[in-house]
Short mmCIF file of C-alpha atoms in Angstrom, two decimals:
data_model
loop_
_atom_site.label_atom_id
_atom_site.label_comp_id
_atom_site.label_asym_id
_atom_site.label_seq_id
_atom_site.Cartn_x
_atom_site.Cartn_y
_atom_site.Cartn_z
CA UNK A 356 -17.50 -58.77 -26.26
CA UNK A 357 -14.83 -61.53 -27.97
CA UNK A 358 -13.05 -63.58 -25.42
CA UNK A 359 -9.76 -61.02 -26.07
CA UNK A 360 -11.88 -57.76 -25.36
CA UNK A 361 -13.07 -59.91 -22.12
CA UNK A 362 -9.80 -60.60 -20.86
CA UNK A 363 -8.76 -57.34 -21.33
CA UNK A 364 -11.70 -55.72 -19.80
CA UNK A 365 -10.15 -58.46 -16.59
CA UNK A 366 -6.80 -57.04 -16.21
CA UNK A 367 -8.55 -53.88 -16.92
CA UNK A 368 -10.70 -54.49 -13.71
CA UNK A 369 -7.84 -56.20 -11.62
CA UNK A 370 -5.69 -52.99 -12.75
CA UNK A 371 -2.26 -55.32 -13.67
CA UNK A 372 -1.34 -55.81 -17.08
CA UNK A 373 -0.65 -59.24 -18.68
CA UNK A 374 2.09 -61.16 -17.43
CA UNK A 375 3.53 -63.81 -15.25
CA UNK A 376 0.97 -62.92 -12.86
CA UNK A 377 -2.26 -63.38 -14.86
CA UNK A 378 -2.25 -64.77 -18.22
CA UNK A 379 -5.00 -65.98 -20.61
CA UNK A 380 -5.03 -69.05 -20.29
CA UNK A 381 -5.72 -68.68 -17.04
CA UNK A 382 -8.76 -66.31 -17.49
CA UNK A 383 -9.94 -68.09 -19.65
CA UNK A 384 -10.59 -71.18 -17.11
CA UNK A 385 -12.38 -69.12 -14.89
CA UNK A 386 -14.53 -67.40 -17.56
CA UNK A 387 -15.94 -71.08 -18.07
CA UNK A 388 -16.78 -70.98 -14.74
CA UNK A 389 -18.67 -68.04 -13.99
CA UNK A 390 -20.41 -69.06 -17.13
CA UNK A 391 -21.39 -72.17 -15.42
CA UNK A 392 -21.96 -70.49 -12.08
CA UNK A 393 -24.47 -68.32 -13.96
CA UNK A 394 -25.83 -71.23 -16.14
CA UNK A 395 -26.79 -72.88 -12.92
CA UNK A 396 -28.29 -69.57 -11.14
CA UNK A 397 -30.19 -67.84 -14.35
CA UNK A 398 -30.31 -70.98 -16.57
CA UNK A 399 -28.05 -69.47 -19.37
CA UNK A 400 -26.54 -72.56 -20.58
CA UNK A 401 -29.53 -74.94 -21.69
CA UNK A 402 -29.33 -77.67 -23.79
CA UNK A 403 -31.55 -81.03 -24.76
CA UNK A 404 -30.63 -84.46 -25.84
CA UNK A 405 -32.68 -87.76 -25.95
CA UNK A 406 -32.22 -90.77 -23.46
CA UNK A 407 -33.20 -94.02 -24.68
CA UNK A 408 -35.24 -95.62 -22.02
CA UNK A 409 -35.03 -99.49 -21.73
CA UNK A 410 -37.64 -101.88 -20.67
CA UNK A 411 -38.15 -102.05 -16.96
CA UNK A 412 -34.64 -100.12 -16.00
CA UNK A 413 -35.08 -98.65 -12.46
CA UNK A 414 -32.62 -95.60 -13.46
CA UNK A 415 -29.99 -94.17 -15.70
CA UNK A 416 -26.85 -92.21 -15.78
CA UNK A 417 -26.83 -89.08 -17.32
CA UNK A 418 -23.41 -88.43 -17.40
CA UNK A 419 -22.57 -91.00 -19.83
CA UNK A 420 -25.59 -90.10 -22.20
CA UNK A 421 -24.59 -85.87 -21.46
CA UNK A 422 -21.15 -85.70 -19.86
CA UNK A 423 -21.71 -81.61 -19.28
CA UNK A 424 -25.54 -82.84 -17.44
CA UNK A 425 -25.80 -80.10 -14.23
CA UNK A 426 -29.70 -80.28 -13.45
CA UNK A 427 -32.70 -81.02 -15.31
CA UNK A 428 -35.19 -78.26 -16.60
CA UNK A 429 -37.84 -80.13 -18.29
CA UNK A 430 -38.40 -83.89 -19.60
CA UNK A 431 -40.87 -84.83 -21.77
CA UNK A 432 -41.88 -88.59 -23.10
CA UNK A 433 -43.63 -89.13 -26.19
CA UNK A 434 -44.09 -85.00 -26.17
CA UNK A 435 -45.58 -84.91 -22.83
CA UNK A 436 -44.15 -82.88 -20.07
CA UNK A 437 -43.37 -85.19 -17.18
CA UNK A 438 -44.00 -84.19 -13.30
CA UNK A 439 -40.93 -84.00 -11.11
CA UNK A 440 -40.78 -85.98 -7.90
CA UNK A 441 -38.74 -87.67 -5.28
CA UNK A 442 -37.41 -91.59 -4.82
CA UNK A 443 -39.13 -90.58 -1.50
CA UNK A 444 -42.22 -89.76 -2.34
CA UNK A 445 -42.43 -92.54 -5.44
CA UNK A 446 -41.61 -94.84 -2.94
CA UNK A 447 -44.43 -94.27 -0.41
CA UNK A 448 -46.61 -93.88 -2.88
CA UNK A 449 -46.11 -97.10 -4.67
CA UNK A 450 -43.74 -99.42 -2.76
CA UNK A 451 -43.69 -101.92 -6.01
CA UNK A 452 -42.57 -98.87 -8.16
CA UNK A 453 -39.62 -100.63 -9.54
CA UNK A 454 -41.78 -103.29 -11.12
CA UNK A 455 -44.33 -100.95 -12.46
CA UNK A 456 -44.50 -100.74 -16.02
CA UNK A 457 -45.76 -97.83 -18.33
CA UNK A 458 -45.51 -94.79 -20.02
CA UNK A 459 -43.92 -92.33 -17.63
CA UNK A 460 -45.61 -89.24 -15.75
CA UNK A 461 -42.87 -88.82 -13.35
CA UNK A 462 -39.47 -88.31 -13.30
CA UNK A 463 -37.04 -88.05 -10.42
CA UNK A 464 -33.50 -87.16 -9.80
CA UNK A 465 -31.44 -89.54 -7.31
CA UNK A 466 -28.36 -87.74 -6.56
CA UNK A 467 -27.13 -85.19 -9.34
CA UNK A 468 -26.10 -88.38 -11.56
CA UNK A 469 -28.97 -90.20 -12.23
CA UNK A 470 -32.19 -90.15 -12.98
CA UNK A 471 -35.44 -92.47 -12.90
CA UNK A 472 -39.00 -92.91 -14.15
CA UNK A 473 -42.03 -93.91 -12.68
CA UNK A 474 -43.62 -96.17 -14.19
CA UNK A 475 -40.51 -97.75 -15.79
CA UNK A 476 -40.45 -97.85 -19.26
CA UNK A 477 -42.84 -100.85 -21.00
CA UNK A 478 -40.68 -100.97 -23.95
CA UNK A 479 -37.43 -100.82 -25.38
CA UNK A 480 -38.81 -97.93 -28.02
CA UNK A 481 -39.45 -94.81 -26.15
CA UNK A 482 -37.16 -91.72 -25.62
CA UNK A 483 -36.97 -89.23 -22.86
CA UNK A 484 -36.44 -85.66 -24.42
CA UNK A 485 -34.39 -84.13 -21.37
CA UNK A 486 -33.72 -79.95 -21.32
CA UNK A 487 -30.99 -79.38 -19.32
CA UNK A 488 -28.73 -76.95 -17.60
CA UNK A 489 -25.26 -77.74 -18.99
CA UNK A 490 -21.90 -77.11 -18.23
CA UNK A 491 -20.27 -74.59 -20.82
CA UNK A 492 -17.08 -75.08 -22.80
CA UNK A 493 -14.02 -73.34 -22.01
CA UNK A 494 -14.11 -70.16 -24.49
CA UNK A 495 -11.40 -70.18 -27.06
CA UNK A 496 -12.28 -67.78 -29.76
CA UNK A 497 -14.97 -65.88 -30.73
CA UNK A 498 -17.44 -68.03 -31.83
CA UNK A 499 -17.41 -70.22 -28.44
CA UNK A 500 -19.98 -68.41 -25.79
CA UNK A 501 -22.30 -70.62 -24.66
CA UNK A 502 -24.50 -67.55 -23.25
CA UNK A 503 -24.93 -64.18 -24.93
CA UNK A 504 -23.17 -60.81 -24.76
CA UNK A 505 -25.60 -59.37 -22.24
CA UNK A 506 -23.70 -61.69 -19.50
CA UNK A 507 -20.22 -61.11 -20.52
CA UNK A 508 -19.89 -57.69 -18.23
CA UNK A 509 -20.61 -60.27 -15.24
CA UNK A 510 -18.07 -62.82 -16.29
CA UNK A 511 -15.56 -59.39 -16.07
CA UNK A 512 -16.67 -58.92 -12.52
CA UNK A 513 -16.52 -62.35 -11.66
CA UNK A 514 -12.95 -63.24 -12.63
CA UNK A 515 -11.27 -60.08 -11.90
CA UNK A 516 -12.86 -61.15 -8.26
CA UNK A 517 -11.04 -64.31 -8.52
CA UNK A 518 -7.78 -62.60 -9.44
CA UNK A 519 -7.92 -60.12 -6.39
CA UNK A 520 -8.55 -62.64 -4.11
CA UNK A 521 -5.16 -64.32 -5.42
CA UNK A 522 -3.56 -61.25 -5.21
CA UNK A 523 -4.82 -60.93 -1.58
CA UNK A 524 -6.76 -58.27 -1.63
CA UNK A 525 -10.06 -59.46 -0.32
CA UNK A 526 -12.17 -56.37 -0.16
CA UNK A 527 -12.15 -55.16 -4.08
CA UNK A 528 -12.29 -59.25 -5.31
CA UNK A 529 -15.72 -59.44 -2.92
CA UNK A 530 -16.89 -56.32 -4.20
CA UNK A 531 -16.31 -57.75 -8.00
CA UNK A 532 -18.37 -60.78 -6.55
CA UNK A 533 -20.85 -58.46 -5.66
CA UNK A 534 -20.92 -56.79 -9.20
CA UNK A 535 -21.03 -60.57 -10.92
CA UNK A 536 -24.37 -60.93 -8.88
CA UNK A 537 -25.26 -57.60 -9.65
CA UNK A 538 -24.81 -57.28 -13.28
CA UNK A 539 -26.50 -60.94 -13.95
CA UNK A 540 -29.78 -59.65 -12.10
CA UNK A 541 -28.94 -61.32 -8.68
CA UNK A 542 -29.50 -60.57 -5.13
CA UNK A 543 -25.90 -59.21 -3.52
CA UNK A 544 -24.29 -61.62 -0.65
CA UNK A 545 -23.34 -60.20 2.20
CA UNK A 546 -20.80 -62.90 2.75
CA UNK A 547 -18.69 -61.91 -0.28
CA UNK A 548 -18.18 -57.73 0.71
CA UNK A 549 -14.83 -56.90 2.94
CA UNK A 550 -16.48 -56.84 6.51
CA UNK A 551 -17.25 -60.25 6.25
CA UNK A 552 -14.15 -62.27 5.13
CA UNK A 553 -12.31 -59.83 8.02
CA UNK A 554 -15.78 -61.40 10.22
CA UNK A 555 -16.74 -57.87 11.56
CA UNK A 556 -19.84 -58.30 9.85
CA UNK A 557 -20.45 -61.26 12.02
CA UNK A 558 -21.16 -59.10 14.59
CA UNK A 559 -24.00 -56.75 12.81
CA UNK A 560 -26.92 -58.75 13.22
CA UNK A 561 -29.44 -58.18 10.15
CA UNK A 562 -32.63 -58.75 12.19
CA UNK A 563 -32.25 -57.91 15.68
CA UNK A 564 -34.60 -60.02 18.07
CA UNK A 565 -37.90 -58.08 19.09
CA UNK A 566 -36.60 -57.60 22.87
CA UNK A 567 -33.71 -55.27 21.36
CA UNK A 568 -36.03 -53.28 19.29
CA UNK A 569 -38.50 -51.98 21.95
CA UNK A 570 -36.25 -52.24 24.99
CA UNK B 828 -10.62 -89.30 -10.29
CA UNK B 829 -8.00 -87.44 -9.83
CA UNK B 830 -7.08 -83.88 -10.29
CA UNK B 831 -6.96 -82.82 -13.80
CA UNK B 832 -3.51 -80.66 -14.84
CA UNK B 833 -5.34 -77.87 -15.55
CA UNK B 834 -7.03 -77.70 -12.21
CA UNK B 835 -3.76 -78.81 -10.62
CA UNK B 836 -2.08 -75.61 -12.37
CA UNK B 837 -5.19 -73.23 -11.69
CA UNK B 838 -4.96 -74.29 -8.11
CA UNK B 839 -1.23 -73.27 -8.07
CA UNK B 840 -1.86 -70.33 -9.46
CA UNK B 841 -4.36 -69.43 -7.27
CA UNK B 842 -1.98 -70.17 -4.17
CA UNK B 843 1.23 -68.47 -5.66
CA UNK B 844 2.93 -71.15 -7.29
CA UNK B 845 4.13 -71.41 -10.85
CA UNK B 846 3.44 -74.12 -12.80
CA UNK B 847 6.64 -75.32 -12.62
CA UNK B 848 6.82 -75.85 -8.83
CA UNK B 849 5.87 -79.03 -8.37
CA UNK B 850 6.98 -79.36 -4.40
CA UNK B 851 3.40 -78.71 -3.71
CA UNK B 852 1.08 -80.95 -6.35
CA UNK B 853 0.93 -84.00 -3.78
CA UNK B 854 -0.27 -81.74 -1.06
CA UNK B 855 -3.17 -80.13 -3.89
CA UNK B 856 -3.70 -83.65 -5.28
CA UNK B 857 -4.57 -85.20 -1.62
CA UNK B 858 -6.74 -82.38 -0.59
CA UNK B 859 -8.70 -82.43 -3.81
CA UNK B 860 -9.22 -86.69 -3.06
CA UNK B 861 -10.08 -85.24 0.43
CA UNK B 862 -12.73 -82.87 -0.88
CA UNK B 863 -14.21 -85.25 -3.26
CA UNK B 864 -14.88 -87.73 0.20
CA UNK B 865 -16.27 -84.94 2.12
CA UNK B 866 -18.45 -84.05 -0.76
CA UNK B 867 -19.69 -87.81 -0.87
CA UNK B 868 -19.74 -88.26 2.58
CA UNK B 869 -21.34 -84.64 3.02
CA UNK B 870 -24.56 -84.68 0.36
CA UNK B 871 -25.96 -87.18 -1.88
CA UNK B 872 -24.36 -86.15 -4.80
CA UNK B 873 -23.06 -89.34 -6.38
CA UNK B 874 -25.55 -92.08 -6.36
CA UNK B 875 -25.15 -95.72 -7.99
CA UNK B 876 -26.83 -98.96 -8.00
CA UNK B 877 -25.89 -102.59 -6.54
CA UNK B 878 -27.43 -106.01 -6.90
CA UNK B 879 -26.84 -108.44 -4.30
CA UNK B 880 -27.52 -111.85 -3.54
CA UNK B 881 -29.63 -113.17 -0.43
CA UNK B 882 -29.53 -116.27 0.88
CA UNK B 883 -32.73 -117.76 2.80
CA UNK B 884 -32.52 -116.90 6.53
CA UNK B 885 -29.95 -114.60 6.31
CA UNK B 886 -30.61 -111.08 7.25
CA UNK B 887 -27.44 -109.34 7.65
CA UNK B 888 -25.80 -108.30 4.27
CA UNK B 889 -22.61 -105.67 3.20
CA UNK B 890 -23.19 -102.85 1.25
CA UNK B 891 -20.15 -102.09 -1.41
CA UNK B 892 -16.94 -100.80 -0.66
CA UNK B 893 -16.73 -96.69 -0.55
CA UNK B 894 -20.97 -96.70 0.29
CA UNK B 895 -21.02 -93.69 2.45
CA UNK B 896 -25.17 -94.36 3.00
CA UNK B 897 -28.42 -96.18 1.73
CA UNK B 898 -30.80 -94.54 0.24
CA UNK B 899 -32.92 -97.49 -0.40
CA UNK B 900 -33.08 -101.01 -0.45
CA UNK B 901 -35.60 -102.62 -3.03
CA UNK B 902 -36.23 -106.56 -2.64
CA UNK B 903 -38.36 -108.37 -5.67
CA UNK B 904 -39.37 -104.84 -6.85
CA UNK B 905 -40.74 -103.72 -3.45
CA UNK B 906 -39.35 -100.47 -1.67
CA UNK B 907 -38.02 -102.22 1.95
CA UNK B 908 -39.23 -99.59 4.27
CA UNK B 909 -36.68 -98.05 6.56
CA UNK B 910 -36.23 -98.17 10.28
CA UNK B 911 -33.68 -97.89 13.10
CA UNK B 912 -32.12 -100.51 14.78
CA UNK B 913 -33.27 -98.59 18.21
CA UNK B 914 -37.12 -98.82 16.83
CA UNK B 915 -36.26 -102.07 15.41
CA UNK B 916 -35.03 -103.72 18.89
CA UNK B 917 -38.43 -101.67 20.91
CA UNK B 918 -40.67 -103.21 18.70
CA UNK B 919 -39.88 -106.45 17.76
CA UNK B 920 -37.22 -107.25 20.29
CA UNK B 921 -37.06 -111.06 19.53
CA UNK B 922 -36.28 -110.00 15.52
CA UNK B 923 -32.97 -111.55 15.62
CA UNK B 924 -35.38 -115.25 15.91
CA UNK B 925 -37.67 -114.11 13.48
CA UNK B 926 -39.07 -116.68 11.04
CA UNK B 927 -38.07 -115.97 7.36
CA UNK B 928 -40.72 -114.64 5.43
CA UNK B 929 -41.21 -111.40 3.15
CA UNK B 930 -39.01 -108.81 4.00
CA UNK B 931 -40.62 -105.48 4.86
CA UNK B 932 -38.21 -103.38 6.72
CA UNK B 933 -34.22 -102.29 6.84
CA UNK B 934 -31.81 -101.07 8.95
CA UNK B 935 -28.14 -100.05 9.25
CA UNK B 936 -26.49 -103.08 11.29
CA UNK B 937 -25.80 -102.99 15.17
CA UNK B 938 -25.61 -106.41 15.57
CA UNK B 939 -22.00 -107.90 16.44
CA UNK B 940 -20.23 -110.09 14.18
CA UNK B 941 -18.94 -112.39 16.98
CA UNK B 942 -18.77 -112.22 19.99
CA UNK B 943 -15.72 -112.00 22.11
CA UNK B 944 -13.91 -111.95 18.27
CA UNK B 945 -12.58 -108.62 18.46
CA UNK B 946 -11.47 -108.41 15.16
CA UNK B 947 -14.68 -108.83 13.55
CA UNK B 948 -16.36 -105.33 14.07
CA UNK B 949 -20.04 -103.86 13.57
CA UNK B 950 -19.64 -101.10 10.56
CA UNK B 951 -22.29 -98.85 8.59
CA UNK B 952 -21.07 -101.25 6.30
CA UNK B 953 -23.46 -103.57 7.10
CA UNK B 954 -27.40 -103.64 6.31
CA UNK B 955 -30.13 -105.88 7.96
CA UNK B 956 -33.23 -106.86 6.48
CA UNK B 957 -36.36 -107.96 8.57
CA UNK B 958 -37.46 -110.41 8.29
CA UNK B 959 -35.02 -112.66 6.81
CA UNK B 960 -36.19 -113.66 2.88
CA UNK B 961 -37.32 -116.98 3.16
CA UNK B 962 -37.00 -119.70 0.37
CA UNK B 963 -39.38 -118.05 -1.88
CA UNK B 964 -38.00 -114.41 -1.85
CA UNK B 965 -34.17 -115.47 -1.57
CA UNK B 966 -31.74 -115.72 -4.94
CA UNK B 967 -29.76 -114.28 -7.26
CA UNK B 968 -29.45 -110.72 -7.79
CA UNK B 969 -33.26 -110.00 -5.80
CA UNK B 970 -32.05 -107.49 -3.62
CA UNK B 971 -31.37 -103.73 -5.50
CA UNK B 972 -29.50 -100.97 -3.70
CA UNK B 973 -29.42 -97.18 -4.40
CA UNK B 974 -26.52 -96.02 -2.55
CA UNK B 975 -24.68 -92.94 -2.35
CA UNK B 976 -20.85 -93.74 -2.86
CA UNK B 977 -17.25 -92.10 -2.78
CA UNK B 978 -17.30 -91.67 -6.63
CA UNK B 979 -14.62 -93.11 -8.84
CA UNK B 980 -15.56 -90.81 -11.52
CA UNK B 981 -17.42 -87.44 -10.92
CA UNK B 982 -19.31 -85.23 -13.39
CA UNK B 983 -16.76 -82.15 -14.31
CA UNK B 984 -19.80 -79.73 -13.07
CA UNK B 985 -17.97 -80.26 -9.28
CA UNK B 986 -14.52 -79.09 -10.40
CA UNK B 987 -15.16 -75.82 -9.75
CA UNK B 988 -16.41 -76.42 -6.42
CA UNK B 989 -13.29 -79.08 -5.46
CA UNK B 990 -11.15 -76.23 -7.02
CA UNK B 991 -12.23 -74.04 -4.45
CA UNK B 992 -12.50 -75.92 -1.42
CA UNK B 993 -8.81 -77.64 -1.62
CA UNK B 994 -7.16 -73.80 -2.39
CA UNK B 995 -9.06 -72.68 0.98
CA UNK B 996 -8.25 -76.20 2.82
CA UNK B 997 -4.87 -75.41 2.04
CA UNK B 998 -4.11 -71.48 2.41
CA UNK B 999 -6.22 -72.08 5.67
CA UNK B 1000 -4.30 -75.35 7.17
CA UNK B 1001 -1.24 -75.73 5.47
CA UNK B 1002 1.64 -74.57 8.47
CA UNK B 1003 4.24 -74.10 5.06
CA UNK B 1004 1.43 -71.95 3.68
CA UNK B 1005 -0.78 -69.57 5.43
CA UNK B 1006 -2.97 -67.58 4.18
CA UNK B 1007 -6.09 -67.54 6.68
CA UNK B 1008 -7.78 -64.78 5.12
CA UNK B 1009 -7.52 -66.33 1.36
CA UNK B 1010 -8.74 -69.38 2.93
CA UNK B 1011 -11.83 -68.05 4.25
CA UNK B 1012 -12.65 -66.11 1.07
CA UNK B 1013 -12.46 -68.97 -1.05
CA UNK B 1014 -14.45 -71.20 1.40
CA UNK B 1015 -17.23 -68.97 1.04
CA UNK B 1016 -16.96 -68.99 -2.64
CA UNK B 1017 -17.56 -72.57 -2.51
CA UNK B 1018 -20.23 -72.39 -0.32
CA UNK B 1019 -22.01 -70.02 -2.80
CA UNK B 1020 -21.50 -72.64 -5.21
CA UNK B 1021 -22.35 -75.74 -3.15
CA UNK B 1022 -25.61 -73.46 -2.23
CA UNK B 1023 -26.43 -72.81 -5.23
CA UNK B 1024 -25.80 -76.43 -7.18
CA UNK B 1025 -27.76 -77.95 -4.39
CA UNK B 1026 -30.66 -75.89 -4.40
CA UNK B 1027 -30.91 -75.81 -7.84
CA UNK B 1028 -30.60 -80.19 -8.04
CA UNK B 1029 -32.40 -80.47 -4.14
CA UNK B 1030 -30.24 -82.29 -2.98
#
């Protein structure tokens, strides 16, 4: 599907023709972000760069190295797969972690911004080799999908959902929600279908308690 | 950061407004500030580093400004471990006399500033290390901090999120504006997302 076939499927879905209402250009920004909403739930958007690591430095910023950095998916030194961990669990382990030196077998995230190795880097010379989940471009002609054409009936769903919802009609712009989850694979939310943005679903519980059942 | 134009226009869009009425860009422009504090106040999103300075004997210290929390205190390369000033005062309640030495433990500050100087307050700006460095573990730049903070600059990844949150902040709570049911269906939308970016990163 090219970004003009997608759009059109959109207004398709929303049932209002281009306009004043919806345009393009404003499709288009939310067709980045269900790409990026999917990126981060199926991993569609991957990409890998190198960090240089630097002698003894307790952590780095990825955003300057990767400005479109989400999460990490793998990171490898010197072609070996590092283990994840946690500044917690670094820290109990080895209180005198930030002055440890040597090649890496762990990395850890601190926040979503930056991220550290343990043991620090002993030289100035080594690399991390970080996969990634990243976030997409905004689409602007045919060439510019991040993911491929077997996700671009979801992006339909999910931004003709955003549409209805600014046209105020809640219960068909869940519904699409429901489709975007559908058609990428995913589990359905309850949260997103009519009953519950009007809160009558609120009142259905999913899993009575025992007592109820037998009496 | 502030709001981008594009966001500023998609969030107009989304509540009704052309692009050309501009009556309402302060009100999306201080709810998206708003939502990027909540966020930072909220999760630990946005972390950063700080070096500080200790002086012997001193154990009371101030983070940066805009630290909404710790989340750890390293002095001469050694993890401080953390405790609360309630612990802190059971177990050692003669701390505040301590003799300098090697600090071991932090906590967020309780202690008051002066006393009877009312103007001088006791703020989660303030951190306490115990024991006090002495001589040998005081200087220049020994104490690290990883601290969460109010960013100045945010990865664009969030946008989406912020996008969402100040539309349904202000369809929900704006008396010139209400749309309660738009409000709620684009909270939940950002929850999904939230959910999702934070189980993803675990954080």
């Amino acid at each position: 599907m090219t970004p003009i076939q997608l759009q059109d499927s959109v207004l398709t879905n929303v049932g209002e023709p281009e306009g004043v209402f919806h345009t393009r250009d404003s499709i288009r920004t939310f067709v980045q972000q269900a790409e990026q909403l999917l990126g981060m739930l199926r991993g569609t958007t991957e990409k890998t760069f190198s960090l240089p690591l630097t002698l003894s430095e307790k952590f780095y910023a990825l955003h300057a190295a990767a400005p479109d950095f989400i999460f990490p998916l793998r990171v490898t030194v010197l072609k070996k797969q590092l283990y994840p961990t946690t500044l917690s669990k670094v820290s109990d382990r080895d209180p005198g972690w930030a002055s440890c030196t040597g090649i890496p077998h762990y990395f850890f995230m601190i926040g979503t911004t930056h991220i550290g190795f343990y043991p620090l880097s002993p030289s100035n010379t080594l690399n991390a080799v970080i996969t990634y989940i990243a976030q997409p471009p905004i689409t602007f002609d045919a060439e510019s999908y991040f993911s491929n054409p077997e996700w671009h009936e979801a992006y339909v769903h999910y931004v003709a959902g955003i549409l209805l919802a600014k046209e105020q009609k809640y219960a068909p712009a869940g519904e699409q929600l429901n489709m975007f989850l559908t058609k990428s694979g995913l589990v359905r939310d309850p949260r997103f279908s009519g009953a519950e943005v009007r809160g009558e679903r609120a009142n259905i519980l999913l899993h009575p308690p025992v007592e109820a059942q037998v009496g | 950061m502030a709001i981008s134009l594009s966001y500023l226009n998609t969030a107009k869009d989304l509540l009704l407004f052309n692009a050309s009425d501009t009556a309402i860009d302060s009100v999306i422009t201080e709810e998206w500030e708003q939502q990027v504090n909540v966020l930072a106040r909220e999760y630990d999103l946005f972390v950063t580093a700080a070096t500080l300075n200790t002086t012997a004997g001193k154990s009371i210290y101030s983070v940066p400004i805009g630290t909404t929390r710790i989340i750890s205190v390293i002095q001469r390369g050694i993890s401080l471990g953390y405790t609360d000033r309630a612990n802190l005062d059971i177990r050692e309640p003669d701390w505040e006399y301590a003799q300098p030495g090697t600090p071991q433990l932090w906590a967020y500050n309780a202690v008051p500033g002066e006393i009877d100087s009312p103007s001088i307050t006791v703020t989660p700006r303030e951190f306490l290390i115990h024991p006090a460095p002495d001589g040998a573990q005081a200087g220049t730049g020994t104490l690290y901090l990883i601290i969460e903070q109010v960013p100045v600059n945010y990865p664009a990844w969030v946008e989406p999120i912020l996008l969402y949150r100040t539309v349904a902040h202000i369809a929900q709570e704006n008396p010139n504006l209400v749309q309660p049911e738009k409000g709620v269906w684009f909270n939940t939308l950002a929850d999904y997302w939230l959910e999702t970016a934070r189980k993803q990163q675990q954080v």
